[in-house]
Coordinates of C-alpha atoms and ligand atoms in Angstrom, one line a residue:
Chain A
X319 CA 26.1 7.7 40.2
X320 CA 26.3 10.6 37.7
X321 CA 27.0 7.9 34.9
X322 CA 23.7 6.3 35.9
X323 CA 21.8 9.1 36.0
X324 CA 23.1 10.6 32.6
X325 CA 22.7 7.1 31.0
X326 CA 18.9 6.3 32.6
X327 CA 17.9 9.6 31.6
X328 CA 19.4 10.0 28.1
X329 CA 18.5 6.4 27.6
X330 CA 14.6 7.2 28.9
X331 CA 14.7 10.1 26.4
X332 CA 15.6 8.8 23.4
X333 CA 13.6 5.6 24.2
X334 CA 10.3 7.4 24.2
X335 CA 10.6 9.1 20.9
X336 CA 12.1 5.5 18.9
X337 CA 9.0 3.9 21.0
X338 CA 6.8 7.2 19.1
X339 CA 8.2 6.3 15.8
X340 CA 7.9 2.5 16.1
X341 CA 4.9 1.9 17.2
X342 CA 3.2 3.5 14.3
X343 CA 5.0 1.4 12.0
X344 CA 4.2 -1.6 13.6
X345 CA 0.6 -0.7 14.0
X346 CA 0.7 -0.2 10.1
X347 CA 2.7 -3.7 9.9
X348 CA 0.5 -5.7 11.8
X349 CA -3.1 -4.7 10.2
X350 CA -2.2 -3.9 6.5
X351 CA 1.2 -6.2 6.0
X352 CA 3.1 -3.0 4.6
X353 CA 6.0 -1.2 5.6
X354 CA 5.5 2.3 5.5
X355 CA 8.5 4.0 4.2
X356 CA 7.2 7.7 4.2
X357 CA 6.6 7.2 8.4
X358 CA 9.3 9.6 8.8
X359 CA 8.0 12.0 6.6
X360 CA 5.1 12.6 8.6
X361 CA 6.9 12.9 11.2
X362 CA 8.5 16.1 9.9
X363 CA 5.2 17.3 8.2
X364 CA 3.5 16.9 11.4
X365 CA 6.3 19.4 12.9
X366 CA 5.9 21.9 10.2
X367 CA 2.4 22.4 10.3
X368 CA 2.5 22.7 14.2
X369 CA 5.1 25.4 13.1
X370 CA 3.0 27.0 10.6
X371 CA -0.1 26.7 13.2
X372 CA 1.8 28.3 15.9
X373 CA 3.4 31.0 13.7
X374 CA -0.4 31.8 12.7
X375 CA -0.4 32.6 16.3
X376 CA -2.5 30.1 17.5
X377 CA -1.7 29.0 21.2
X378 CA 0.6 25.9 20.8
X379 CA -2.3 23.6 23.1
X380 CA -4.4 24.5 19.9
X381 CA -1.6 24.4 17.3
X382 CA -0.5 21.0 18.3
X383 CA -3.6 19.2 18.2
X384 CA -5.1 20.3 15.0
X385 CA -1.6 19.6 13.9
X386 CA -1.6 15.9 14.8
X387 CA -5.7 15.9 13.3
X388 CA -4.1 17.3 10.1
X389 CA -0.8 14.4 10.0
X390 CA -3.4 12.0 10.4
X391 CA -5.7 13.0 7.5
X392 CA -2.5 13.1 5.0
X393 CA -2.0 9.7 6.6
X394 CA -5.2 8.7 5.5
X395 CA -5.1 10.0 2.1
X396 CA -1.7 8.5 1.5
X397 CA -3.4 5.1 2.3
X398 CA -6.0 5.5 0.0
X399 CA -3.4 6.9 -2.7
X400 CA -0.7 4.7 -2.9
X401 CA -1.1 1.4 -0.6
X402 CA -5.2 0.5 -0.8
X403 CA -5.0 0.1 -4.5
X404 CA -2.4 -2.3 -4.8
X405 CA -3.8 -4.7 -2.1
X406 CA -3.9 -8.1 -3.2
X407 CA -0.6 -7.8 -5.3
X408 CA 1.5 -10.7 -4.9
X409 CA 4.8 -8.7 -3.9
X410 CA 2.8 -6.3 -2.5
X411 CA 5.3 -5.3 0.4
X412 CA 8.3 -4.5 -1.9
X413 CA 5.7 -2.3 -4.1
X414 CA 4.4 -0.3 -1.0
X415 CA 8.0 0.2 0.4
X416 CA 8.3 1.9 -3.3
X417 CA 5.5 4.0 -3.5
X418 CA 5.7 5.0 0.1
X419 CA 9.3 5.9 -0.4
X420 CA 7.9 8.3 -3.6
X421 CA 5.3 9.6 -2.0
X422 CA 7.4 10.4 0.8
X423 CA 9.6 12.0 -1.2
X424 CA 7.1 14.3 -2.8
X425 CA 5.7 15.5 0.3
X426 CA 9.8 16.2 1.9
X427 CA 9.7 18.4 -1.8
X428 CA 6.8 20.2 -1.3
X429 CA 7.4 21.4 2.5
X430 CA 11.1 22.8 1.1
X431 CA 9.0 24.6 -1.5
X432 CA 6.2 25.8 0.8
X433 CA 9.1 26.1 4.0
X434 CA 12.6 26.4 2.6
X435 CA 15.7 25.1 4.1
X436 CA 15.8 27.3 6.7
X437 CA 15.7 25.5 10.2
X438 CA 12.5 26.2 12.3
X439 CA 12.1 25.4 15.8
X440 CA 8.7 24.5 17.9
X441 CA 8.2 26.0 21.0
X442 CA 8.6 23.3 23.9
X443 CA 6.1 21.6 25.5
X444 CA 7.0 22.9 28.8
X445 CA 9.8 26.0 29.0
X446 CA 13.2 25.8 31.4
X447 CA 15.6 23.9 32.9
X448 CA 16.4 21.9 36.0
X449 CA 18.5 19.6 37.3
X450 CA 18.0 16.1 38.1
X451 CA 21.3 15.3 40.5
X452 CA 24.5 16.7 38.8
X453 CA 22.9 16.8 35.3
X454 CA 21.0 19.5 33.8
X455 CA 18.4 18.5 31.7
X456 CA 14.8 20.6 30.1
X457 CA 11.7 20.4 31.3
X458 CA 10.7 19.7 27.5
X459 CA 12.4 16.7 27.8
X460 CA 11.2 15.7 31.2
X461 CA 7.5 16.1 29.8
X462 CA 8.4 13.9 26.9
X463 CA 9.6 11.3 29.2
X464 CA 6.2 11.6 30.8
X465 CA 4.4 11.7 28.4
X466 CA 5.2 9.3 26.0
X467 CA 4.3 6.3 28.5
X468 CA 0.7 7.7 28.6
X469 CA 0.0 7.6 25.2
X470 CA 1.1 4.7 24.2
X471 CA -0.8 3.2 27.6
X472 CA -4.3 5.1 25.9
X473 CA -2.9 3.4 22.5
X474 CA -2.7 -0.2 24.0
X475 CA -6.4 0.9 26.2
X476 CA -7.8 1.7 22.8
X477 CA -6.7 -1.5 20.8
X478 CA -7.3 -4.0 23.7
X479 CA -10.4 -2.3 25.6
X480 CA -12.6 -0.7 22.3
X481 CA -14.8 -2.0 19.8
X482 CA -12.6 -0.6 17.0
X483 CA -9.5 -1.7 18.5
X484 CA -10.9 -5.3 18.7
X485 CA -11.9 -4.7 14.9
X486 CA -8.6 -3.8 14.0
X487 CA -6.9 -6.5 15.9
X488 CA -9.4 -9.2 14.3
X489 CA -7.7 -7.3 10.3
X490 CA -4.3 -8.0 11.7
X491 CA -5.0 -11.6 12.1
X492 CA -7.5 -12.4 9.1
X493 CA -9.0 -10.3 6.6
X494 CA -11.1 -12.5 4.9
X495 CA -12.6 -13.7 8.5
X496 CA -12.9 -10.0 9.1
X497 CA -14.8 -9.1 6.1
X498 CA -16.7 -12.2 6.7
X499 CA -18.0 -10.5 10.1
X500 CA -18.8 -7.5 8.1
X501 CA -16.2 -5.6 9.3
X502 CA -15.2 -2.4 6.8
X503 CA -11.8 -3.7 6.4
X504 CA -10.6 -0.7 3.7
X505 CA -11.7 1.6 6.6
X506 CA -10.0 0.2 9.2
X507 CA -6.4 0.1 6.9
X508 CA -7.5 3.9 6.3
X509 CA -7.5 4.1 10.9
X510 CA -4.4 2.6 11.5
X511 CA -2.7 4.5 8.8
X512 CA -4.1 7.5 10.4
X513 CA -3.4 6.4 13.5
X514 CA 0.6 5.7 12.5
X515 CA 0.8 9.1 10.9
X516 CA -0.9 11.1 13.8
X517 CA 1.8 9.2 16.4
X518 CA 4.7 10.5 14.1
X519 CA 3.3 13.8 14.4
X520 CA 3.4 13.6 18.1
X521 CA 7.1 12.3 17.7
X522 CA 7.8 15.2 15.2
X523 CA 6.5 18.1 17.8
X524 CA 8.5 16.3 20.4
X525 CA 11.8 16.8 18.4
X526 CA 11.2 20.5 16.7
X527 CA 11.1 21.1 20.1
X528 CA 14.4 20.8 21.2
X529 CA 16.2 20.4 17.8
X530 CA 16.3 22.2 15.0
X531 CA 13.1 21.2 12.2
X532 CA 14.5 20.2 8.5
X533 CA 12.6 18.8 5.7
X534 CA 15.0 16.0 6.0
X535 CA 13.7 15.7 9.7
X536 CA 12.5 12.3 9.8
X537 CA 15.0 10.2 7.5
X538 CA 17.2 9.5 10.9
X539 CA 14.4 8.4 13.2
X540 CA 12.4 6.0 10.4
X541 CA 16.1 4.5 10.4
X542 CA 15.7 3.5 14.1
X543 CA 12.0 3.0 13.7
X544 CA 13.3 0.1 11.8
X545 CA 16.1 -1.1 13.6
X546 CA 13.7 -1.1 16.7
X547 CA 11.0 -2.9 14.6
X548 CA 13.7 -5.2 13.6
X549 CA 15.0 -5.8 17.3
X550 CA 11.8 -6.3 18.7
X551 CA 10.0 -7.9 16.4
X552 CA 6.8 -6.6 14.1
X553 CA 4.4 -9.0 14.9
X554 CA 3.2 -7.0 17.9
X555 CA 3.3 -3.7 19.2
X556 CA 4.4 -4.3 22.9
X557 CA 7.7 -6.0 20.8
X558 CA 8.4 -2.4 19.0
X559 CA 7.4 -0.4 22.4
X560 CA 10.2 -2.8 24.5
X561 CA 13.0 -2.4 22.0
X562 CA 12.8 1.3 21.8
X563 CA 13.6 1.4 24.9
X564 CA 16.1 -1.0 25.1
X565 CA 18.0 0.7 21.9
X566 CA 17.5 3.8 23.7
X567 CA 19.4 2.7 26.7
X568 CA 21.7 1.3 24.7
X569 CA 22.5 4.0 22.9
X570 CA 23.0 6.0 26.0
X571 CA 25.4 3.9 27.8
X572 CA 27.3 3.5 24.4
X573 CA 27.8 7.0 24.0
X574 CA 28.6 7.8 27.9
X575 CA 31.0 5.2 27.6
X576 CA 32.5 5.3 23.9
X577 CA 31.5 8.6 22.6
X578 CA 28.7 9.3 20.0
X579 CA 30.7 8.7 17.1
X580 CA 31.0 4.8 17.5
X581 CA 27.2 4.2 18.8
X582 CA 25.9 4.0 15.6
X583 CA 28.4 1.1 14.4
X584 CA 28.0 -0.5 17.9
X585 CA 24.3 -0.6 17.6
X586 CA 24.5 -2.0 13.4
X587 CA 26.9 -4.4 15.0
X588 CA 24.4 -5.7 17.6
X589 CA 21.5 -5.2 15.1
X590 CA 23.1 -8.2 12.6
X591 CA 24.4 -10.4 15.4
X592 CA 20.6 -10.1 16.9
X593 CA 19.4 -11.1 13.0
X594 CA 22.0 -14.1 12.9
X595 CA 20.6 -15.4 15.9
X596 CA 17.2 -14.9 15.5
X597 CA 16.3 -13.8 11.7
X598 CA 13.0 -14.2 11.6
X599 CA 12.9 -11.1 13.1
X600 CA 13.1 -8.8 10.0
X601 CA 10.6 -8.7 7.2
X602 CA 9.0 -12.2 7.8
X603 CA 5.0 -12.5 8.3
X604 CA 5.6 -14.9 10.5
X605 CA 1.9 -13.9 11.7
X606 CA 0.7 -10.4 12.8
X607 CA -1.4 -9.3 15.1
X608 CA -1.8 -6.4 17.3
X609 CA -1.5 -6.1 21.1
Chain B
X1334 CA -39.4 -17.8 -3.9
X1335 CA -36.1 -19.3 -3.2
X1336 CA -33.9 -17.7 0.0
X1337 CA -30.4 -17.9 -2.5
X1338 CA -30.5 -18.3 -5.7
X1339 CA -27.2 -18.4 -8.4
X1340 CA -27.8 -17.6 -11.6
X1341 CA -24.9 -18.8 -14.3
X1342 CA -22.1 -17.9 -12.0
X1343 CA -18.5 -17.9 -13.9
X1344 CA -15.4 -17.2 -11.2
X1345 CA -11.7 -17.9 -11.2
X1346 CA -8.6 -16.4 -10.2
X1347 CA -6.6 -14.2 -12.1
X1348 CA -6.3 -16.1 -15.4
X1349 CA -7.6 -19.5 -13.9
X1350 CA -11.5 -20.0 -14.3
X1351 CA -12.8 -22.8 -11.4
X1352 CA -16.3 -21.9 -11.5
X1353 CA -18.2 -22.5 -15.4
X1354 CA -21.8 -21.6 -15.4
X1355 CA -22.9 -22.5 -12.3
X1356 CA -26.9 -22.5 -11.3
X1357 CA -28.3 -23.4 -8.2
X1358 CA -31.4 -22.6 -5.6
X1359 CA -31.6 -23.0 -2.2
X1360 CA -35.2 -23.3 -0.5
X1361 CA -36.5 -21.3 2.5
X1362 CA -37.2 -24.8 4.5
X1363 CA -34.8 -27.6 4.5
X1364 CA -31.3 -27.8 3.8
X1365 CA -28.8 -27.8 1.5
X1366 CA -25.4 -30.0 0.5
X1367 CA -22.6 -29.4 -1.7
X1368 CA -20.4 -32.4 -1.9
X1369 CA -17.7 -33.0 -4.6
X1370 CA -14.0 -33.8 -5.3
X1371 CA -11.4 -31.8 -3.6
X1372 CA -10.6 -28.8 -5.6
X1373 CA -13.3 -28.8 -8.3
X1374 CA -14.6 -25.1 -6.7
X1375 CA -16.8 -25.5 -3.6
X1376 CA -15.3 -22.9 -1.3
X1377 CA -14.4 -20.8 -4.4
X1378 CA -18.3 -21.2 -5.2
X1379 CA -19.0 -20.3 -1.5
X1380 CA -16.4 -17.4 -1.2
X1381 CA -18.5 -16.2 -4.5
X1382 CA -21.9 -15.8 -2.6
X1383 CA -20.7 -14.0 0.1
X1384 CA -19.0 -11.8 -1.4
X1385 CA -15.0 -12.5 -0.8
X1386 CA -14.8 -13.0 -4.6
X1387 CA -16.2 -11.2 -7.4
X1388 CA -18.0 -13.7 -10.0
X1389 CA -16.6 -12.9 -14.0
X1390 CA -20.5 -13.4 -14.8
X1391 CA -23.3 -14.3 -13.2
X1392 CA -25.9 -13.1 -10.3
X1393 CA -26.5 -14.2 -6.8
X1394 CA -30.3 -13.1 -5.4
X1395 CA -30.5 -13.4 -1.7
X1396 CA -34.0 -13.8 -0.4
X1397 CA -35.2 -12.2 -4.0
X1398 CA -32.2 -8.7 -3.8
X1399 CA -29.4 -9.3 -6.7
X1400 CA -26.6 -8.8 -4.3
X1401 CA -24.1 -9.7 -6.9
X1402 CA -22.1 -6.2 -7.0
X1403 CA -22.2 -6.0 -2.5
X1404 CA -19.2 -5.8 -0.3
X1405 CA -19.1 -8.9 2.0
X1406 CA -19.8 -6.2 4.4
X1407 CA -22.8 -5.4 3.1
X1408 CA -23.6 -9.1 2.7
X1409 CA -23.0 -9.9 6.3
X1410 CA -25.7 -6.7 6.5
X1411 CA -28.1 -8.6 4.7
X1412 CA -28.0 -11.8 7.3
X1413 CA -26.2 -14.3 4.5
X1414 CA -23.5 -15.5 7.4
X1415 CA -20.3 -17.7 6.0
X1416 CA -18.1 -19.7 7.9
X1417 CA -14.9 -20.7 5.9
X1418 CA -13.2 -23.3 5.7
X1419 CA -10.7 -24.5 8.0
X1420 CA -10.6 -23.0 11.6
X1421 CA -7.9 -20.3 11.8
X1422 CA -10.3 -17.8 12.1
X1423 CA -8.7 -15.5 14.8
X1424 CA -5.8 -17.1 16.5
X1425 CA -4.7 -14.2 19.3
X1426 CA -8.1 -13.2 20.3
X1427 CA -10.1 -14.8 23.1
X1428 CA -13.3 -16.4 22.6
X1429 CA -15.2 -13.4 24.2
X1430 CA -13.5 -11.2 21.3
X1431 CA -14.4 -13.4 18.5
X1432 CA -17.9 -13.5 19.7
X1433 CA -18.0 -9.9 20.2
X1434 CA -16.8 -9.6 16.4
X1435 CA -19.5 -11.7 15.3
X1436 CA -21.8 -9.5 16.7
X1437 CA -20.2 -6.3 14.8
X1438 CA -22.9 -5.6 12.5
X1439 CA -25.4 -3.3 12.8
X1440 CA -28.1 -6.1 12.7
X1441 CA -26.7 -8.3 14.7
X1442 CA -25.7 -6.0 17.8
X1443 CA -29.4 -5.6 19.2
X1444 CA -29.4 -9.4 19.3
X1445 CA -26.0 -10.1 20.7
X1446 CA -27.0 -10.8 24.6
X1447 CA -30.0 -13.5 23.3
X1448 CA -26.9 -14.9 20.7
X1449 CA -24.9 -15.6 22.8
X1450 CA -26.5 -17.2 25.3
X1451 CA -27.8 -19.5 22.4
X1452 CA -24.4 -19.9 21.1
X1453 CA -22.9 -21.0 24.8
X1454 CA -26.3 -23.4 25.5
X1455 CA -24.9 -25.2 22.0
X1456 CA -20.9 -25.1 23.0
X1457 CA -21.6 -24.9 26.7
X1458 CA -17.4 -25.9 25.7
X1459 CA -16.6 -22.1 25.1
X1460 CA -18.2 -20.8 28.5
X1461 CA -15.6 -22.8 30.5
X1462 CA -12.0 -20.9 27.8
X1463 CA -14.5 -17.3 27.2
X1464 CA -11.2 -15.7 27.9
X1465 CA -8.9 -18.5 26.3
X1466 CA -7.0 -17.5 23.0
X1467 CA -8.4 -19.4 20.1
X1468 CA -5.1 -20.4 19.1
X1469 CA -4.7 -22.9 22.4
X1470 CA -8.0 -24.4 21.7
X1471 CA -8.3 -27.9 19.9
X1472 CA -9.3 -28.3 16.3
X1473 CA -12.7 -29.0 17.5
X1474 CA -13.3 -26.1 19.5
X1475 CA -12.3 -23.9 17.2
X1476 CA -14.8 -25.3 14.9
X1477 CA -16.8 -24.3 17.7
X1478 CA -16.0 -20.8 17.7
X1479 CA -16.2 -20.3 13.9
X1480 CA -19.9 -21.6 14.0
X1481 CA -20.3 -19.5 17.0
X1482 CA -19.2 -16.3 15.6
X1483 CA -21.1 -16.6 12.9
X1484 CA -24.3 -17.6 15.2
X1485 CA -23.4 -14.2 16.8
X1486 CA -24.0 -12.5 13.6
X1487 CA -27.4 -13.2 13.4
X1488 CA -27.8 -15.3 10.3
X1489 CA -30.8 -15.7 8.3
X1490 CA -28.6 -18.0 6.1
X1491 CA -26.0 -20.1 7.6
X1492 CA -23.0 -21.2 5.2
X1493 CA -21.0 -23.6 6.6
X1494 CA -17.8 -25.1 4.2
X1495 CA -16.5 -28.4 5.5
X1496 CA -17.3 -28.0 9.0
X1497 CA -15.9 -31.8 10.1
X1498 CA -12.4 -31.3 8.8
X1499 CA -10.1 -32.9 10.1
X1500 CA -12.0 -33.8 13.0
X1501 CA -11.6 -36.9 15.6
X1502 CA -14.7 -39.3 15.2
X1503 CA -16.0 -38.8 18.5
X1504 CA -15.5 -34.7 18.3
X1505 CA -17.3 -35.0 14.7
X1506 CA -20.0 -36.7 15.9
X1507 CA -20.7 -34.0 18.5
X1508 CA -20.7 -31.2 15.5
X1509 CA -22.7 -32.9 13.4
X1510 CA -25.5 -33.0 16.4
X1511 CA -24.9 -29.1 17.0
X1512 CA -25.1 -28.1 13.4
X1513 CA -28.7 -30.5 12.8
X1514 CA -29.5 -28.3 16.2
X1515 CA -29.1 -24.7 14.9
X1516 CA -30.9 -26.1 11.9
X1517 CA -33.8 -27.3 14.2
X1518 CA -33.7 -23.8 15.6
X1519 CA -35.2 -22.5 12.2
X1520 CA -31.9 -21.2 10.3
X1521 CA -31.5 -22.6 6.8
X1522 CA -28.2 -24.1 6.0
X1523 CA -26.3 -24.8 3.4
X1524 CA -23.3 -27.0 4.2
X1525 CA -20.5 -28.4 2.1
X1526 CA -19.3 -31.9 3.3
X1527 CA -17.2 -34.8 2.2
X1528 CA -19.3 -36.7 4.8
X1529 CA -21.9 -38.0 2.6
X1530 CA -24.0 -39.9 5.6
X1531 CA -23.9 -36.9 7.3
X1532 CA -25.1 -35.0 4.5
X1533 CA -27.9 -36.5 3.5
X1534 CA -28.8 -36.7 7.2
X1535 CA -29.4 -32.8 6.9
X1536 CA -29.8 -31.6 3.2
X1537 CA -33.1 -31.9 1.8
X1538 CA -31.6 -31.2 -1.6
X1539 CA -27.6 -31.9 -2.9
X1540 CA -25.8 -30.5 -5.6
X1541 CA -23.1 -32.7 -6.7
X1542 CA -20.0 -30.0 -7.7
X1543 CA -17.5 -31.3 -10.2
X1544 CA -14.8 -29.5 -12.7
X1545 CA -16.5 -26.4 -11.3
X1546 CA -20.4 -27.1 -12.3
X1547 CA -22.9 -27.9 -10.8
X1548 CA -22.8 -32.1 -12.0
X1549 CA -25.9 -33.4 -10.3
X1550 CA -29.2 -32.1 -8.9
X1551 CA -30.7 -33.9 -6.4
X1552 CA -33.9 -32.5 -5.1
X1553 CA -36.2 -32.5 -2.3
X1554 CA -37.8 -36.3 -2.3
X1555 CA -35.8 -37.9 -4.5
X1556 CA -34.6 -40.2 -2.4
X1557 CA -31.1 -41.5 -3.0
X1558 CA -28.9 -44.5 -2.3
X1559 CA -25.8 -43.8 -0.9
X1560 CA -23.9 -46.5 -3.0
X1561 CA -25.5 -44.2 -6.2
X1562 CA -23.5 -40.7 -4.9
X1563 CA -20.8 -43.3 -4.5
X1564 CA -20.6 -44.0 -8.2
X1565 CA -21.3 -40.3 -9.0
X1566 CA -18.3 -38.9 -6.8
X1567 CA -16.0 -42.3 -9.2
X1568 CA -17.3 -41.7 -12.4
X1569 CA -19.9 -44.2 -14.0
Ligands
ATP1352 N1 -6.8 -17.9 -3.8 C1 -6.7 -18.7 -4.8 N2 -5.8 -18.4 -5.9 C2 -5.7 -19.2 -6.9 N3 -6.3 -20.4 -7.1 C3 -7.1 -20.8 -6.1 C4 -7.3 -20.0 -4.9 N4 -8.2 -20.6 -4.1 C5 -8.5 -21.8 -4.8 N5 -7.9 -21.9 -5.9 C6 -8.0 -23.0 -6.9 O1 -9.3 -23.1 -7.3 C7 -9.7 -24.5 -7.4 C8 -10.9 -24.8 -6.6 O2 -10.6 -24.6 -5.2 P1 -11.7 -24.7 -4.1 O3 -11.0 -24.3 -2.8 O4 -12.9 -23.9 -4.5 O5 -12.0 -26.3 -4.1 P2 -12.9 -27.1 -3.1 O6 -13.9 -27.8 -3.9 O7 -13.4 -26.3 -2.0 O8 -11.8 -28.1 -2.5 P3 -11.7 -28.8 -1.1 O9 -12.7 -29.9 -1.0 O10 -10.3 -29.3 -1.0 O11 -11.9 -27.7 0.0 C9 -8.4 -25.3 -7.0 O12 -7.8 -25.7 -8.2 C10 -7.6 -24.3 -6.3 O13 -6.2 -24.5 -6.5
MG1353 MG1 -13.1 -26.2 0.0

């Protein structure tokens, strides 16, 4: 019974933040046809400036919001910077994963300038403990269990239910059909970039607030962001959202049961003889679309 | 005045020029055809008016406005509608969606109840799949919902590149009645066709495209044999 719980709960846990992580890059996947290597890199921006909100003594209900605003904006810029221009470049996916890497790698540089490598931690989104049966776990955690599924429920509400979610549905599919309806199809790569980058920030609060914050942050969750991608296939979000949950799980019984040192070769192990099975999982465009 | 006019339009990709010095005019009543050889430039020439491609050199007036330097966005603004070619418009969106796309512009939303109920008395088809995903639909009625969207966006010019592709005979024949019925309703076409009889059923004038000009003029009451664009499209 304990082993259930422990694994259900862990696997829960870490589900919600891969399904944080992944969905972002998928939504950037399916609408501009990029891979967005710097996704983890907001991720940790996003939890330094709700760090640097907070320690300006603003109320973390505040903090965290203009936080994720702000992620989103650099998410935004970085579209317009160093992926809209090279649209329309034949091996355009292998250039973006280059200049998202660099730009990526400038921003990481610039937060251990402005930061330094000293570890920072958020404040949690709820304080305490409790126990669920015979394991103790945080109410931070509990509250990111909770709150995960919600979001990404108003993500899918806003992408299947809106106007602009239909528009940038209708990009994922065909962009000259889209242009052709007169949609603004360089602001809509500009949204789901900014929407991608604002969902790592959430993921990035989630984790200063239990773990220590380092510039090098989000290197290990873009990893799974792209294992899960990989698993659950990019040409749809609900694929990403399914697998992140799944690897989470996963994960969870793996280390209840082997310890945490062999999960990660268990889960590469799993991850190549999923791809020799079924490879057109990773990095095909075997058609995108959202929702 | 004319409704479109092209004015010595040049276009290619990258190093490849398919489009050399291309004039043409389109009138505010009747229609018009392009009809030529596969590959000698219609949809590229298409794909230039509405903005998808950039000509080299060359202007495009629409209803008198040079509209060479717009976004297709701000075409689509403008009421110059184009439906591509092929039908793979939106394959995982219902029919509802793709209509509701079409009517995305700003000056086509005030008009998007009255649209659609024109669009569904032309494809009463669509009405029974609204919430059907456009990639289970036949060929046909996706042709269907191409024209359709585009309907939705109001046109004052309708574009329409090949719209019988690939179509059964019986399904064709069906088209080509809806397509002479949105021109009935008072919305200038311009259609390109490899269907000559068809063609010169609805075109008041045809432009014969060939190595990327335009080859042959054939204006308003001229009449024409069809055996004579037969010998055009071969050579003399
Ligand atoms: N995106 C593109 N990139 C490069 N070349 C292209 C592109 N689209 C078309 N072409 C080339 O331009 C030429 C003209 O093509 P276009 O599609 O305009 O012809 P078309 O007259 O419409 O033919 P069809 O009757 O088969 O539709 C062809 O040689 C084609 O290979
Ligand atoms: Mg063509």
């Amino acid at each position: 019974m304990g082993a259930l719980a422990e694994i259900l709960f862990g696997g829960l846990f870490q589900g919600s933040l891969y399904a944080m992580m992944a969905v972002g890059l998928a939504l950037v996947w399916t609408t501009i046809g990029v891979f967005n290597f710097s996704h983890g890199v907001f991720m940790m921006l996003g939890a330094y400036l709700a760090w640097q909100l907070v320690a300006f003594g603003l109320h973390p209900a505040i903090a965290f919001p203009l936080a994720i605003l702000a992620t989103a904006g650099v998410g935004w810029l970085l579209q317009a910077t160093v992926v809209r221009p090279l649209i329309g470049r034949a091996n355009l996916v292998l250039v973006v994963v280059i200049t998202t890497l660099a730009a990526g790698s400038l921003i990481e540089n610039g937060v251990l300038t402005i930061w330094g490598p000293r570890s920072k931690q958020l404040p949690p989104l709820l304080a305490g403990n409790t126990m669920i049966g015979s394991i103790g776990v945080s109410l931070h955690q509990i509250a990111i269990i909770v709150v995960t599924p919600l979001i990404l429920w108003a993500l899918w509400m806003f992408l299947t239910r809106t106007r602009i979610g239909l528009a940038l549905r209708a990009v994922a599919q065909n962009e000259d059909a889209s242009q052709l309806v007169g949609l603004n199809v360089t602001a809509l790569y500009g949204l789901a970039f900014a929407i991608a980058a604002a969902l790592a920030c959430i993921a990035g609060i989630f984790m200063g607030g239990y773990r220590f914050m380092s510039p090098v942050m989000g290197a290990d969750p873009l990893l799974k962001a792209l294992i899960v991608v990989v698993f659950g296939g990019i040409s749809s979000i609900s694929g990403p959202i399914f697998a992140a949950y799944l690897i989470g799980f996963f994960e969870a019984a793996c280390s209840y049961y082997f310890g945490l040192y062999w999960t990660p070769a268990l889960l590469f192990a799993v991850l190549i003889l999923t791809l020799m099975v079924r490879p057109e999982g990773i990095f095909t465009s075997r058609g995108r679309g959202l929702a | 005045m004319p409704i479109l006019s092209v004015e010595g339009v040049t276009a290619g990709y990258g190093r490849v020029t398919v489009l050399n010095d291309v004039s043409l005019e389109a009138g505010r009543h009747g229609n018009v055809g392009f009809f030529g050889p596969n590959g000698h430039g219609k949809t590229t020439l298409l794909r230039v008016i509405s903005g998808l491609l950039k000509p080299r050199s060359g202007r495009i007036f629409f209803d008198g406005e040079d509209i060479t330097a717009r976004s297709a966005r701000a075409i689509v603004g403008t009421g110059l509608i184009h439906v591509p070619q092929g039908n793979r418009l939106f394959p995982d969106l219902t029919i509802a969606d793709c209509m509701a796309l079409g009517a995305y512009s700003a000056r086509a939303r005030p008009h998007e109840a009255e649209n659609r109920e024109k669009v569904i008395e032309l494809f009463p088809k669509l009405a029974e799949r609204w919430r059907q995903r456009v990639r289970t639909l036949s060929g046909g009625e996706r042709q269907m919902v191409s024209i359709g969207t585009a309907l939705m966006s109001h046109p004052r010019l309708l574009i329409l590149d090949e719209p019988t592709l690939g179509l059964a005979p019986k399904i064709k024949d069906e088209l080509c009645a809806s397509v002479l019925d949105i021109s009935k309703g008072g919305v200038p076409l311009i259609v390109v066709e490899q269907d000559i009889e068809f063609l010169l059923e609805l075109s008041s004038q045809l432009y014969l495209i060939n190595h990327g000009t335009v080859a042959t003029e054939i204006k308003p009451g001229e009449s024409i044999a069809h055996s004579e664009i037969m010998s055009m499209y071969f050579g003399h």
